[in-house]
PDB file of C-alpha atoms in Angstrom:
ATOM      1  CA  LYS O 247       0.000   0.000   0.000  1.00 58.00           C
ATOM      2  CA  HIS O 248       2.767   2.430   0.908  1.00 55.00           C
ATOM      3  CA  ILE O 249       4.740   1.696  -2.245  1.00 59.00           C
ATOM      4  CA  TYR O 250       1.596   2.165  -4.359  1.00 57.00           C
ATOM      5  CA  GLN O 251       0.917   5.546  -2.719  1.00 57.00           C
ATOM      6  CA  PHE O 252       4.544   6.622  -3.154  1.00 54.00           C
ATOM      7  CA  VAL O 253       4.579   5.664  -6.845  1.00 59.00           C
ATOM      8  CA  SER O 254       1.179   7.217  -7.576  1.00 56.00           C
ATOM      9  CA  ARG O 255       2.305  10.534  -6.068  1.00 54.00           C
ATOM     10  CA  GLY O 256       5.467  10.533  -8.164  1.00 52.00           C
ATOM     11  CA  LEU O 257       3.621   9.845 -11.415  1.00 56.00           C
ATOM     12  CA  ASP O 258       2.143  13.317 -11.561  1.00 54.00           C
ATOM     13  CA  ARG O 259       5.640  14.828 -11.728  1.00 59.00           C
ATOM     14  CA  SER O 260       7.312  12.241 -13.938  1.00 58.00           C
ATOM     15  CA  GLY O 261       4.589  11.534 -16.494  1.00 63.00           C
ATOM     16  CA  GLN O 262       5.775   7.922 -16.510  1.00 72.00           C
ATOM     17  CA  SER O 263       3.285   5.078 -16.796  1.00 77.00           C
ATOM     18  CA  VAL O 264       3.250   2.259 -14.265  1.00 83.00           C
ATOM     19  CA  LYS O 265       1.442  -1.016 -14.903  1.00 89.00           C
ATOM     20  CA  LEU O 266       0.089  -3.180 -12.126  1.00 90.00           C
ATOM     21  CA  ILE O 267      -0.222  -6.962 -12.560  1.00 96.00           C
ATOM     22  CA  LEU O 268      -2.273  -9.040 -10.152  1.00 96.00           C
ATOM     23  CA  LEU O 269      -1.283 -12.721 -10.337  1.00 97.00           C
ATOM     24  CA  THR O 270      -3.714 -15.220  -8.819  1.00 97.00           C
ATOM     25  CA  ILE O 271      -3.301 -18.932  -8.120  1.00 95.00           C
ATOM     26  CA  ASN O 272      -6.420 -20.916  -9.028  1.00 93.00           C
ATOM     27  CA  ALA O 273      -7.358 -24.575  -8.791  1.00 92.00           C
ATOM     28  CA  ILE O 274      -9.212 -26.111 -11.720  1.00 89.00           C
ATOM     29  CA  ASN O 275     -11.304 -29.242 -12.277  1.00 86.00           C
ATOM     30  CA  GLY O 276     -12.665 -29.175  -8.716  1.00 86.00           C
ATOM     31  CA  TYR O 277      -9.207 -29.559  -7.162  1.00 90.00           C
ATOM     32  CA  LYS O 278      -8.873 -28.355  -3.550  1.00 91.00           C
ATOM     33  CA  ILE O 279      -5.581 -26.781  -2.519  1.00 91.00           C
ATOM     34  CA  ALA O 280      -4.513 -27.657   1.016  1.00 91.00           C
ATOM     35  CA  PRO O 281      -3.110 -24.703   3.040  1.00 89.00           C
ATOM     36  CA  GLU O 282       0.310 -26.323   3.444  1.00 88.00           C
ATOM     37  CA  GLU O 283       0.404 -27.028  -0.308  1.00 91.00           C
ATOM     38  CA  LEU O 284      -0.500 -23.409  -1.084  1.00 93.00           C
ATOM     39  CA  ASP O 285       2.608 -22.141   0.737  1.00 92.00           C
ATOM     40  CA  GLY O 286       4.863 -24.165  -1.574  1.00 92.00           C
ATOM     41  CA  ILE O 287       2.924 -23.072  -4.656  1.00 93.00           C
ATOM     42  CA  MET O 288       3.208 -19.429  -3.637  1.00 94.00           C
ATOM     43  CA  SER O 289       6.954 -19.837  -3.051  1.00 93.00           C
ATOM     44  CA  ASP O 290       7.293 -21.240  -6.580  1.00 93.00           C
ATOM     45  CA  LEU O 291       5.321 -18.295  -7.954  1.00 95.00           C
ATOM     46  CA  GLU O 292       7.463 -15.815  -6.023  1.00 95.00           C
ATOM     47  CA  ARG O 293      10.686 -17.316  -7.414  1.00 93.00           C
ATOM     48  CA  THR O 294       9.199 -17.200 -10.912  1.00 94.00           C
ATOM     49  CA  ILE O 295       8.256 -13.535 -10.516  1.00 95.00           C
ATOM     50  CA  VAL O 296      11.619 -12.493  -9.103  1.00 93.00           C
ATOM     51  CA  VAL O 297      13.618 -13.977 -11.999  1.00 91.00           C
ATOM     52  CA  SER O 298      11.229 -12.380 -14.516  1.00 91.00           C
ATOM     53  CA  LEU O 299      11.495  -8.769 -13.316  1.00 91.00           C
ATOM     54  CA  ARG O 300      13.848  -5.883 -13.980  1.00 88.00           C
ATOM     55  CA  LEU O 301      15.851  -4.116 -11.289  1.00 87.00           C
ATOM     56  CA  GLY O 302      13.314  -1.283 -10.712  1.00 83.00           C
ATOM     57  CA  ASP O 303      10.203  -3.485 -10.674  1.00 88.00           C
ATOM     58  CA  VAL O 304       8.421  -4.222  -7.394  1.00 86.00           C
ATOM     59  CA  THR O 305       6.520  -7.291  -6.218  1.00 91.00           C
ATOM     60  CA  THR O 306       4.826  -8.254  -2.994  1.00 90.00           C
ATOM     61  CA  ARG O 307       2.486 -10.915  -1.720  1.00 93.00           C
ATOM     62  CA  TYR O 308      -1.026  -9.487  -1.805  1.00 92.00           C
ATOM     63  CA  SER O 309      -2.972 -12.352  -0.201  1.00 94.00           C
ATOM     64  CA  SER O 310      -2.570 -16.051   0.531  1.00 94.00           C
ATOM     65  CA  PHE O 311      -3.050 -16.796  -3.202  1.00 95.00           C
ATOM     66  CA  GLN O 312      -2.054 -13.557  -4.974  1.00 97.00           C
ATOM     67  CA  TYR O 313       1.010 -11.484  -5.818  1.00 96.00           C
ATOM     68  CA  VAL O 314       0.998  -7.943  -7.144  1.00 93.00           C
ATOM     69  CA  VAL O 315       3.718  -6.618  -9.454  1.00 93.00           C
ATOM     70  CA  MET O 316       4.401  -2.948 -10.280  1.00 89.00           C
ATOM     71  CA  LEU O 317       6.169  -2.259 -13.581  1.00 89.00           C
ATOM     72  CA  PRO O 318       7.324   1.353 -14.033  1.00 85.00           C
ATOM     73  CA  GLY O 319       7.852   2.673 -17.540  1.00 84.00           C
ATOM     74  CA  LEU O 320       6.040  -0.091 -19.423  1.00 85.00           C
ATOM     75  CA  GLU O 321       3.151   0.105 -21.850  1.00 88.00           C
ATOM     76  CA  GLU O 322       0.272  -2.387 -21.972  1.00 90.00           C
ATOM     77  CA  ASP O 323       1.855  -4.707 -24.558  1.00 94.00           C
ATOM     78  CA  ASP O 324       5.110  -4.980 -22.629  1.00 93.00           C
ATOM     79  CA  ALA O 325       3.256  -5.608 -19.355  1.00 94.00           C
ATOM     80  CA  LYS O 326       1.341  -8.431 -21.074  1.00 96.00           C
ATOM     81  CA  LYS O 327       4.640  -9.955 -22.201  1.00 95.00           C
ATOM     82  CA  VAL O 328       5.947  -9.888 -18.634  1.00 95.00           C
ATOM     83  CA  ALA O 329       2.723 -11.418 -17.274  1.00 96.00           C
ATOM     84  CA  MET O 330       2.750 -14.150 -19.926  1.00 95.00           C
ATOM     85  CA  ARG O 331       6.427 -14.905 -19.251  1.00 94.00           C
ATOM     86  CA  ILE O 332       5.647 -15.303 -15.535  1.00 95.00           C
ATOM     87  CA  CYS O 333       2.637 -17.536 -16.235  1.00 94.00           C
ATOM     88  CA  ASP O 334       4.488 -19.674 -18.792  1.00 91.00           C
ATOM     89  CA  THR O 335       7.522 -20.141 -16.536  1.00 91.00           C
ATOM     90  CA  PHE O 336       5.331 -20.986 -13.550  1.00 93.00           C
ATOM     91  CA  ASN O 337       3.375 -23.530 -15.574  1.00 87.00           C
ATOM     92  CA  GLU O 338       6.648 -25.198 -16.603  1.00 86.00           C
ATOM     93  CA  ILE O 339       7.932 -25.632 -13.044  1.00 83.00           C
ATOM     94  CA  LYS O 340       4.728 -26.442 -11.144  1.00 79.00           C
ATOM     95  CA  ASP O 341       4.146 -30.060 -10.238  1.00 73.00           C
ATOM     96  CA  LYS O 342       0.332 -30.024 -10.225  1.00 72.00           C
ATOM     97  CA  ASP O 343      -1.772 -30.089 -13.387  1.00 81.00           C
ATOM     98  CA  ASN O 344      -4.835 -28.762 -11.530  1.00 89.00           C
ATOM     99  CA  ILE O 345      -3.207 -25.449 -10.564  1.00 92.00           C
ATOM    100  CA  ILE O 346      -2.935 -22.401 -12.820  1.00 91.00           C
ATOM    101  CA  VAL O 347      -1.851 -18.807 -12.424  1.00 93.00           C
ATOM    102  CA  GLN O 348      -3.956 -16.073 -14.035  1.00 94.00           C
ATOM    103  CA  TYR O 349      -3.378 -12.338 -14.290  1.00 96.00           C
ATOM    104  CA  VAL O 350      -5.080  -8.997 -14.751  1.00 96.00           C
ATOM    105  CA  ILE O 351      -3.305  -5.780 -15.699  1.00 96.00           C
ATOM    106  CA  GLY O 352      -4.203  -2.278 -14.601  1.00 91.00           C
ATOM    107  CA  ASN O 353      -2.664   1.162 -14.348  1.00 85.00           C
ATOM    108  CA  VAL O 354      -1.324   2.972 -11.330  1.00 77.00           C
ATOM    109  CA  GLU O 355      -3.060   6.337 -11.464  1.00 69.00           C
ATOM    110  CA  ALA O 356      -1.308   9.585 -10.550  1.00 61.00           C
ATOM    111  CA  LYS O 357      -2.463  10.973  -7.224  1.00 62.00           C
ATOM    112  CA  LYS O 358      -2.162  14.660  -6.576  1.00 58.00           C
ATOM    113  CA  ARG O 359      -1.039  15.451  -3.062  1.00 55.00           C
ATOM    114  CA  ASP O 360      -3.858  16.708  -0.900  1.00 55.00           C
ATOM    115  CA  TRP O 361      -3.057  19.034   1.984  1.00 42.00           C
ATOM    116  CA  LYS O 362      -4.741  16.494   4.256  1.00 56.00           C
ATOM    117  CA  ASP O 363      -2.332  13.711   3.178  1.00 51.00           C
ATOM    118  CA  LYS O 364       0.547  13.136   5.540  1.00 48.00           C
TER     119      LYS O 364
END
């Protein structure tokens, strides 16, 4: 949350675009993911994300089954390439056929500083 606020405040000055990718682990075909299994799956996803990002990119665990990635300076097509690379790499290393990772891409919007913000 703090990184998002920091980046959104800086966008107004820089004019740079920042893409946000939300990666979500999902079970398919009625498969149930056990909590202890989910930890290992999320660790695999984290490793996949880290090796797929550039030096200035940011990632953090968003929930027990989601990661969020912030990509400064990228346009929509490039953000899709990053998301697809993460998904493809994850699908190659995972050991369960009933688990997939899906993504959505959005924009970080510039936030003008309000006098009430601290």
